[in-house]
Amino acid sequence: MQHEPVDPRTEDLGFARVDVDRAARTGDAEVVYGAGKSPDQIVAILTTLHERHPDRAVLATRLTDEAMHAVAGIGAEVDLVARAATLGPLPTPAGTVGIVSAGTSDAPVAAEAALTARVHGAEVHEIRDVGVAGLHRLLGVRDDLERADCLVVVAGMEGALPSVVGGLVGVPMVAVPTSVGYGASFGGLAALLAMLNSCAPGVTVVNIDNGYGAGVFAARVARRVGVLRKP
Amino acid sequence: MQHEPVDPRTEDLGFARVDVDRAARTGDAEVVYGAGKSPDQIVAILTTLHERHPDRAVLATRLTDEAMHAVAGIGAEVDLVARAATLGPLPTPAGTVGIVSAGTSDAPVAAEAALTARVHGAEVHEIRDVGVAGLHRLLGVRDDLERADCLVVVAGMEGALPSVVGGLVGVPMVAVPTSVGYGASFGGLAALLAMLNSCAPGVTVVNIDNGYGAGVFAARVARRVGVLRKP
Amino acid sequence: MQHEPVDPRTEDLGFARVDVDRAARTGDAEVVYGAGKSPDQIVAILTTLHERHPDRAVLATRLTDEAMHAVAGIGAEVDLVARAATLGPLPTPAGTVGIVSAGTSDAPVAAEAALTARVHGAEVHEIRDVGVAGLHRLLGVRDDLERADCLVVVAGMEGALPSVVGGLVGVPMVAVPTSVGYGASFGGLAALLAMLNSCAPGVTVVNIDNGYGAGVFAARVARRVGVLRKP
Amino acid sequence: MQHEPVDPRTEDLGFARVDVDRAARTGDAEVVYGAGKSPDQIVAILTTLHERHPDRAVLATRLTDEAMHAVAGIGAEVDLVARAATLGPLPTPAGTVGIVSAGTSDAPVAAEAALTARVHGAEVHEIRDVGVAGLHRLLGVRDDLERADCLVVVAGMEGALPSVVGGLVGVPMVAVPTSVGYGASFGGLAALLAMLNSCAPGVTVVNIDNGYGAGVFAARVARRVGVLRKP
Amino acid sequence: MQHEPVDPRTEDLGFARVDVDRAARTGDAEVVYGAGKSPDQIVAILTTLHERHPDRAVLATRLTDEAMHAVAGIGAEVDLVARAATLGPLPTPAGTVGIVSAGTSDAPVAAEAALTARVHGAEVHEIRDVGVAGLHRLLGVRDDLERADCLVVVAGMEGALPSVVGGLVGVPMVAVPTSVGYGASFGGLAALLAMLNSCAPGVTVVNIDNGYGAGVFAARVARRVGVLRKP
Amino acid sequence: MQHEPVDPRTEDLGFARVDVDRAARTGDAEVVYGAGKSPDQIVAILTTLHERHPDRAVLATRLTDEAMHAVAGIGAEVDLVARAATLGPLPTPAGTVGIVSAGTSDAPVAAEAALTARVHGAEVHEIRDVGVAGLHRLLGVRDDLERADCLVVVAGMEGALPSVVGGLVGVPMVAVPTSVGYGASFGGLAALLAMLNSCAPGVTVVNIDNGYGAGVFAARVARRVGVLRKP
Amino acid sequence: MQHEPVDPRTEDLGFARVDVDRAARTGDAEVVYGAGKSPDQIVAILTTLHERHPDRAVLATRLTDEAMHAVAGIGAEVDLVARAATLGPLPTPAGTVGIVSAGTSDAPVAAEAALTARVHGAEVHEIRDVGVAGLHRLLGVRDDLERADCLVVVAGMEGALPSVVGGLVGVPMVAVPTSVGYGASFGGLAALLAMLNSCAPGVTVVNIDNGYGAGVFAARVARRVGVLRKP
Amino acid sequence: MQHEPVDPRTEDLGFARVDVDRAARTGDAEVVYGAGKSPDQIVAILTTLHERHPDRAVLATRLTDEAMHAVAGIGAEVDLVARAATLGPLPTPAGTVGIVSAGTSDAPVAAEAALTARVHGAEVHEIRDVGVAGLHRLLGVRDDLERADCLVVVAGMEGALPSVVGGLVGVPMVAVPTSVGYGASFGGLAALLAMLNSCAPGVTVVNIDNGYGAGVFAARVARRVGVLRKP
């Protein structure tokens, strides 16, 4: 009863019709969002996308332990902290993304942002454990912040870090609220609202725990600059 | 149909039964919450409380322009920024409350906290315009912060200031979220949640725009210390 | 009782201590947020900032009719749709910001973003009335979208426009939810949540009606690219 | 202690009094909502309803793996994706319901809507994987959309699909928000609010993940048209 | 700086680009949403749309007293209860929409739905004051409910009416929550949630106070049936 | 186009169909909810209901100053604090309702509950200004609380009074949250949630500011007891 | 370090200080809230309370399977549907509580209310499966409803049942929202808000799933009436 | 790719960079927040901090059973109720913190506050089971309350205890809402809102279940007083 036209831009795997043309359309890498998919499904989609794009890395995020094991079995590079993996060679980086995180609990989201930015063609510089309750650490890395082409700032709880970083440097910044916290953090809502209300101008925000979205955005910004600057 | 027992601890003004005994019970000053009361009612309650306590200031808060005018007419000292007034002599101060605020829009709440703390027997030191997006100002007043017996930190928007101050000094601190902001600030909710989730330990919070509550609390803390330190 | 150190980076106007050094620190223009300030206060701050920075435009936003009239009186250029004004010469633009809006009710927010981006050194290309319920208009401007260095997408109600634009082009994009709507729009919350959950990767979001923040961010991105591309 | 009158329109199973008369009253099929019921209870209710209505299919939804196994054992037709089953012959269809879904994660809700619509007497045409971030797929099926007597549009995350479809065709449409998403999706709330605020006129909405309700509604609309059109 | 292509499907009024082609695309009437527009703007848009579609009524909703006066001045038919107006002849009706409302406070929303349905080509039958707390009224009009091709059920406060009506008849139904209520009604949220959770199958919902959306939808459903039945 | 059957239990006033039969059905008094109605409409409905029930008082609530003036003109008894009025003789009371309130700001809601209870046939005993922050007042009236057949406890802000009263006596109690408060009171939501979560068993709750509903309920309970106890 | 005075009204079990005097103070039965307590703790508290009150039943609610097994072992009467138990003889009932529930999923809450009412001295009449989508069942039991001294009405989803029952009879009524539902039911919030906004006067509400609280309240009302009516 | 400067104030454990200098900066004890950390990680951080500060206790909170077992293995003192542990000698206490709790379910939060206050140098006096529904217990300990230098008041459900205590004594007080409750308690939100809206002046609040934060704050206040008072 289903007669949709055959479209060369998609491939039908039975359980999903994969859009194998997104790279051409937006210049970004292909990605498999692993949450809610079985390891077998992830392996199948990853393989399909890799065959269509053998020369550039395909990304898989939100992987369970089983899925990380399964994709390692087909040669994917696994990042245990980010719970993500890549299949295929990373592109030559252009432009630098600085990824700043507040606490050790924010590490998985920061790592997802970092890997995503690398897959999307940017160099990544990670700056960790610079929470607002210990300003000396943050002031000590101000020059590093200044050197980035785009910053990703990851924080849970009260989500104050983007405001403080935004008062120090004028680099374009994406803030990522994390679900780290309890009680009136309401699963990251407190940090999300704080970041949306930042008194520092030019702070933009993505969804709670969305390291992937921040990484894509930051890489897009950094790449444009990096490519022009190259030599 | 109403036969409640006559209670020497209260006085009946017709429209309200005033508790004239709270000072004895808690050691605090008497206060009239002006919101929703007519200038005449405020003047009447203020006068009653002042007659019972002629030797210590009575406080009136949340006053309209009309109410400020009316209480000035009976000799009250009016604070135009705080929209509050006092009738009777301020107590000799003991202990110091530091009141830190982020932006000029937070001034009315900070001023209400300051006047309240003074009425409740503390010396007040005000530190203004030290928002988190301009850390150099804040770092420049660190010694002032350290010297206070209790801090009141007032901030709207993302409410990040208490976390930053709490990372600098170990002085007991009350955070006051203000309704300054728009959109996803939701009338101060964003700042309130941020403060409740502060990563700096030992931050306590009062209701949105509740400078009065913060002032009472901070004065109670400072007074205890100041009285012992005095001689 | 207030002995804060004199700081050459700030200027005290009595009712506010103005940060006249932000430009040096972040490279951005100075700005006066007009909401809650009297026309006289706005004129005073604008004048102070202009005197310190006579060679580059100072921006004033969220102006009432009275404030727009007052700042016009001191020679400021007023934008009636944006309810904003500039004093001093606009910088030579570098890089292009595309500003896309859905409906006529979103025009004030789009205009605030446009003027802010110009004040912050970017060229601006405005694309109006391209709501998702009329795709033909949107598809007709795809090349214009592609040419921008950064996009600002402004939409109220269901906030679907950023997702659709994000599926067409890979340009870095900032989404601005507006408070246009009624009932279960909850003052722009529906659009804000929709944008935070966009299925298009690389969409970042600012506060409801925050055209200013989006303009600052987009100009920062566009400028970096534009400066390198120039010669 | 319970003496309720015996009612021929209901049947008492001990743990539930089944309304066996709803079909006569509203013209719809009988249904068992499986969530929170044991496989035994579901089998019992399904059997009772089937005996009363042997000539038309009875529907069971929200089935666990165990319940699907149990009802298969009494001859029910099981739909693994929809997690639903039917017992008895499907009616001859009249009128067409088009069911449009955005992503593979929305498949279970779309399948529940499809099976429900079939049980309620409509022909169903499914159109999958037409998310707003890939407009070319959607524009390619415009004629299919136009041919339906009623559309069911299923989407999670930002819930933008109904607005885009509603801008293309004037067919009556029911939007179904799904709980697909994370963080600020708040279990489907973001998609629900977006759909309620759709700028496309004539979009109506059902509860989050309520494929059943949408299927009933769409079949009622399609049947009325289909029956008249027949010949 | 704006060079959008000239599009015959739109007309530029300076302050708005009017989509004069929607009727052809979706078969619906043109509409002006009056909220936030000046009487002059409303008159201008109404005139433009009327000139393009002289043979079918154009609708204007959410009109202020001033706007109702202004559009009456150009010959529009004004509905004072609905706060809406039409310019041009109403279409010959096909199919019947039943509009059921609970209380007198819901009258404006019911009237907006009724006028909208008429403008979109349906006959309208209004049934008023049939709240759930007085079932005898509701049971008395059951046959009228049964005769409609589509029902619009309007209710504020606890929003229970759609569930009760949905238990009586199997006619397709759109529920409209209204903002009638106070306190924990939260501006219509209570009624909205109740309707989304209706235990009666096949109830669909539109935004709070959205009589227009319900009217468009119901007319689309009724028209399809009515046209076929005609003879 | 409207042909609803003539029903002797209702009377049509043009702008409203009045249910003149509710008294027979539930034993309660007739009431006009004045919010959103013009003084003329209120007078008309009040007159109609009074003519049908000349021997028992009809109640009008939520009256503006103009409406209170208007109904006084037709001989109604006006309660300025409750913003309510009665027309016709109050019934002979049976049973006692105790109405306890916390602060002077809660007086209007308490007065609405008191008048409503009297209109519905109960004797009323009011106990005012017994907030939880002054327990001595509350403990002083414990015997009065004990003597009531049903208690109505009215409180805003943190809504703690019902829990404290519920720990003192076992009399059936209805709690009424009021919208008194600011900031995180969210228009009475804080008090409402507190009352719903009371640790004292047997506390029931009505909507925010709903003195009327509490009065009806309490009178129903008190009347049943009072009538039996009478002779 | 703990030297609280020994109080004959309490008994210290090490892990809890049990209030063995509540019965004397409020006239109610003693109760153990089982959630979060181990079976051993529940048995210990139940035993202590039973020894102090051997002549009247003690109640335990919210019991796990293990806890139900454990208390059965010490001779308690277990109600499997209510997940509750009693130890000691039930009092002779006075007055009747009618407990009305909408669906089979609401049975546990209705059963908790029923058992609680019996323990608190009332006779209970249960009326099940009378949802608003099947009015004929409800109309058939109207006389039963009328005969009760107090009604408890239990409903989940849209929570409409109390409004409909409240329109039929004038008996005092307590509404209990249940967490039955999904999606936008938000764990019972939809039903709670609906009940608080009921258009039927005299409906009071308790917390979500709080059958215990409703049972206590209803028994208090019924007992007062029943005791007087008895002889 | 990471070249952050080596900072003597931090120590790098591979999975976390520990701030070993906080004690010097704020005068507080070091703490390990155990939630989300493995027993091995907790042991490692605890050991590192203890080696740097052998002369004062280090605190670990939010421990799982496994973590409590693991830290006991390295000689830490474990508090089973608080689910917390200390390593190293407690400081000599100065000043007294009174910790008041309402029910046995609040015990873990109260115990966390107590242990934290002790680790931070205060003497602790615990007062348990003094809920507002049993005022006699509370009135019996009024002198104990008065003697404390700072009070921590812990309560779930309706969160009324701080208001009642605040009406009895004028001691500085921190209120801790707990997540004890169900339904409309919304995980402690009801208690949190109640405490923020307390009518007793000078009540400050921390996050839901945040016994640690309250303990730090109260110890800071008590210590300042205690040190001065000593001899």
PDB file of C-alpha atoms in Angstrom, chain H residues 10-137:
ATOM      1  CA  THR H  10      45.383  21.347  42.157  1.00  0.00           C
ATOM      2  CA  GLU H  11      46.364  17.705  41.829  1.00  0.00           C
ATOM      3  CA  ASP H  12      45.637  15.642  38.728  1.00  0.00           C
ATOM      4  CA  LEU H  13      44.242  12.141  39.346  1.00  0.00           C
ATOM      5  CA  GLY H  14      43.744  11.358  35.669  1.00  0.00           C
ATOM      6  CA  PHE H  15      39.936  11.261  35.898  1.00  0.00           C
ATOM      7  CA  ALA H  16      39.753  14.506  37.910  1.00  0.00           C
ATOM      8  CA  ARG H  17      41.842  17.505  38.855  1.00  0.00           C
ATOM      9  CA  VAL H  18      41.346  17.950  42.605  1.00  0.00           C
ATOM     10  CA  ASP H  19      41.301  21.424  44.131  1.00  0.00           C
ATOM     11  CA  VAL H  20      43.462  20.889  47.239  1.00  0.00           C
ATOM     12  CA  ASP H  21      43.504  24.555  48.128  1.00  0.00           C
ATOM     13  CA  ARG H  22      39.842  25.310  48.861  1.00  0.00           C
ATOM     14  CA  ALA H  23      40.374  25.035  52.620  1.00  0.00           C
ATOM     15  CA  ALA H  24      42.941  27.836  52.570  1.00  0.00           C
ATOM     16  CA  ARG H  25      40.658  29.970  50.435  1.00  0.00           C
ATOM     17  CA  THR H  26      37.358  29.617  52.310  1.00  0.00           C
ATOM     18  CA  GLY H  27      38.280  28.042  55.655  1.00  0.00           C
ATOM     19  CA  ASP H  28      36.018  25.051  54.991  1.00  0.00           C
ATOM     20  CA  ALA H  29      36.703  21.338  54.938  1.00  0.00           C
ATOM     21  CA  GLU H  30      37.347  19.430  51.743  1.00  0.00           C
ATOM     22  CA  VAL H  31      34.491  17.314  50.414  1.00  0.00           C
ATOM     23  CA  VAL H  32      33.915  14.557  47.844  1.00  0.00           C
ATOM     24  CA  TYR H  33      30.438  14.496  46.265  1.00  0.00           C
ATOM     25  CA  GLY H  34      29.999  10.754  45.798  1.00  0.00           C
ATOM     26  CA  ALA H  35      27.021  10.632  43.427  1.00  0.00           C
ATOM     27  CA  GLY H  36      28.064   9.325  40.018  1.00  0.00           C
ATOM     28  CA  LYS H  37      31.576   8.381  41.141  1.00  0.00           C
ATOM     29  CA  SER H  38      32.846   4.790  41.489  1.00  0.00           C
ATOM     30  CA  PRO H  39      33.969   3.523  44.934  1.00  0.00           C
ATOM     31  CA  ASP H  40      37.548   3.447  43.589  1.00  0.00           C
ATOM     32  CA  GLN H  41      37.385   7.051  42.471  1.00  0.00           C
ATOM     33  CA  ILE H  42      35.969   8.137  45.821  1.00  0.00           C
ATOM     34  CA  VAL H  43      38.695   6.291  47.695  1.00  0.00           C
ATOM     35  CA  ALA H  44      41.353   7.886  45.488  1.00  0.00           C
ATOM     36  CA  ILE H  45      40.088  11.443  45.907  1.00  0.00           C
ATOM     37  CA  LEU H  46      39.522  10.968  49.638  1.00  0.00           C
ATOM     38  CA  THR H  47      43.061   9.640  50.068  1.00  0.00           C
ATOM     39  CA  THR H  48      44.587  12.517  48.099  1.00  0.00           C
ATOM     40  CA  LEU H  49      42.715  15.165  50.061  1.00  0.00           C
ATOM     41  CA  HIS H  50      43.498  13.449  53.358  1.00  0.00           C
ATOM     42  CA  GLU H  51      47.219  13.355  52.565  1.00  0.00           C
ATOM     43  CA  ARG H  52      47.207  17.062  51.879  1.00  0.00           C
ATOM     44  CA  HIS H  53      45.138  17.810  55.024  1.00  0.00           C
ATOM     45  CA  PRO H  54      46.051  15.030  57.520  1.00  0.00           C
ATOM     46  CA  ASP H  55      45.090  17.173  60.505  1.00  0.00           C
ATOM     47  CA  ARG H  56      41.442  17.832  59.625  1.00  0.00           C
ATOM     48  CA  ALA H  57      38.606  15.608  58.517  1.00  0.00           C
ATOM     49  CA  VAL H  58      37.723  15.266  54.839  1.00  0.00           C
ATOM     50  CA  LEU H  59      34.064  14.528  54.039  1.00  0.00           C
ATOM     51  CA  ALA H  60      32.443  12.229  51.478  1.00  0.00           C
ATOM     52  CA  THR H  61      28.676  12.437  50.818  1.00  0.00           C
ATOM     53  CA  ARG H  62      25.992  10.659  48.755  1.00  0.00           C
ATOM     54  CA  LEU H  63      27.684   7.257  49.061  1.00  0.00           C
ATOM     55  CA  THR H  64      26.276   3.988  47.755  1.00  0.00           C
ATOM     56  CA  ASP H  65      26.468   0.856  49.899  1.00  0.00           C
ATOM     57  CA  GLU H  66      29.559  -0.173  47.941  1.00  0.00           C
ATOM     58  CA  ALA H  67      31.220   3.196  48.451  1.00  0.00           C
ATOM     59  CA  MET H  68      30.477   3.132  52.205  1.00  0.00           C
ATOM     60  CA  HIS H  69      32.115  -0.292  52.357  1.00  0.00           C
ATOM     61  CA  ALA H  70      35.123   0.867  50.352  1.00  0.00           C
ATOM     62  CA  VAL H  71      35.848   3.992  52.401  1.00  0.00           C
ATOM     63  CA  ALA H  72      35.420   2.052  55.643  1.00  0.00           C
ATOM     64  CA  GLY H  73      38.260  -0.102  54.326  1.00  0.00           C
ATOM     65  CA  ILE H  74      40.661   2.851  54.374  1.00  0.00           C
ATOM     66  CA  GLY H  75      39.725   3.836  57.898  1.00  0.00           C
ATOM     67  CA  ALA H  76      36.989   6.362  57.247  1.00  0.00           C
ATOM     68  CA  GLU H  77      34.225   6.834  59.827  1.00  0.00           C
ATOM     69  CA  VAL H  78      30.903   5.957  58.123  1.00  0.00           C
ATOM     70  CA  ASP H  79      27.483   7.439  59.007  1.00  0.00           C
ATOM     71  CA  LEU H  80      24.926   4.932  57.666  1.00  0.00           C
ATOM     72  CA  VAL H  81      21.908   7.219  57.984  1.00  0.00           C
ATOM     73  CA  ALA H  82      23.616  10.173  56.305  1.00  0.00           C
ATOM     74  CA  ARG H  83      25.210   7.861  53.707  1.00  0.00           C
ATOM     75  CA  ALA H  84      28.376   9.874  54.292  1.00  0.00           C
ATOM     76  CA  ALA H  85      31.845   9.366  55.792  1.00  0.00           C
ATOM     77  CA  THR H  86      34.793  11.294  57.216  1.00  0.00           C
ATOM     78  CA  LEU H  87      38.521  10.607  57.072  1.00  0.00           C
ATOM     79  CA  GLY H  88      40.732  12.373  59.597  1.00  0.00           C
ATOM     80  CA  PRO H  89      40.023  13.971  62.980  1.00  0.00           C
ATOM     81  CA  LEU H  90      36.977  16.221  63.455  1.00  0.00           C
ATOM     82  CA  PRO H  91      37.864  19.796  64.475  1.00  0.00           C
ATOM     83  CA  THR H  92      37.243  21.033  68.023  1.00  0.00           C
ATOM     84  CA  PRO H  93      33.726  22.454  67.870  1.00  0.00           C
ATOM     85  CA  ALA H  94      32.911  26.143  68.349  1.00  0.00           C
ATOM     86  CA  GLY H  95      29.305  27.314  68.399  1.00  0.00           C
ATOM     87  CA  THR H  96      26.159  25.178  68.220  1.00  0.00           C
ATOM     88  CA  VAL H  97      24.014  24.223  65.249  1.00  0.00           C
ATOM     89  CA  GLY H  98      20.492  22.993  66.037  1.00  0.00           C
ATOM     90  CA  ILE H  99      19.118  20.552  63.462  1.00  0.00           C
ATOM     91  CA  VAL H 100      15.349  20.167  63.544  1.00  0.00           C
ATOM     92  CA  SER H 101      13.524  17.572  61.443  1.00  0.00           C
ATOM     93  CA  ALA H 102       9.884  16.766  60.896  1.00  0.00           C
ATOM     94  CA  GLY H 103       9.563  13.069  60.110  1.00  0.00           C
ATOM     95  CA  THR H 104      11.588   9.865  60.072  1.00  0.00           C
ATOM     96  CA  SER H 105      11.755  10.036  56.279  1.00  0.00           C
ATOM     97  CA  ASP H 106      13.695  13.284  56.593  1.00  0.00           C
ATOM     98  CA  ALA H 107      16.364  11.601  58.741  1.00  0.00           C
ATOM     99  CA  PRO H 108      18.982  11.064  55.985  1.00  0.00           C
ATOM    100  CA  VAL H 109      18.998  14.724  55.002  1.00  0.00           C
ATOM    101  CA  ALA H 110      19.126  15.854  58.628  1.00  0.00           C
ATOM    102  CA  ALA H 111      21.997  13.448  59.292  1.00  0.00           C
ATOM    103  CA  GLU H 112      23.934  14.758  56.283  1.00  0.00           C
ATOM    104  CA  ALA H 113      23.496  18.289  57.605  1.00  0.00           C
ATOM    105  CA  ALA H 114      24.600  17.222  61.080  1.00  0.00           C
ATOM    106  CA  LEU H 115      27.753  15.448  59.979  1.00  0.00           C
ATOM    107  CA  THR H 116      28.639  18.291  57.614  1.00  0.00           C
ATOM    108  CA  ALA H 117      28.256  20.863  60.378  1.00  0.00           C
ATOM    109  CA  ARG H 118      30.496  18.810  62.664  1.00  0.00           C
ATOM    110  CA  VAL H 119      33.153  18.440  59.973  1.00  0.00           C
ATOM    111  CA  HIS H 120      33.018  22.203  59.512  1.00  0.00           C
ATOM    112  CA  GLY H 121      33.705  22.876  63.176  1.00  0.00           C
ATOM    113  CA  ALA H 122      30.374  23.256  64.915  1.00  0.00           C
ATOM    114  CA  GLU H 123      28.755  21.373  67.786  1.00  0.00           C
ATOM    115  CA  VAL H 124      25.442  19.847  66.708  1.00  0.00           C
ATOM    116  CA  HIS H 125      22.204  19.420  68.649  1.00  0.00           C
ATOM    117  CA  GLU H 126      19.591  17.272  66.864  1.00  0.00           C
ATOM    118  CA  ILE H 127      15.849  17.616  67.495  1.00  0.00           C
ATOM    119  CA  ARG H 128      13.791  15.008  65.655  1.00  0.00           C
ATOM    120  CA  ASP H 129      10.133  14.196  64.878  1.00  0.00           C
ATOM    121  CA  VAL H 130       8.726  17.642  65.630  1.00  0.00           C
ATOM    122  CA  GLY H 131       6.281  17.938  62.745  1.00  0.00           C
ATOM    123  CA  VAL H 132       3.785  20.817  62.625  1.00  0.00           C
ATOM    124  CA  ALA H 133       0.848  18.437  63.014  1.00  0.00           C
ATOM    125  CA  GLY H 134       1.989  17.767  66.600  1.00  0.00           C
ATOM    126  CA  LEU H 135       2.768  21.194  68.048  1.00  0.00           C
ATOM    127  CA  HIS H 136       3.194  19.945  71.625  1.00  0.00           C
ATOM    128  CA  ARG H 137       6.500  18.333  70.731  1.00  0.00           C
TER     129      ARG H 137
END
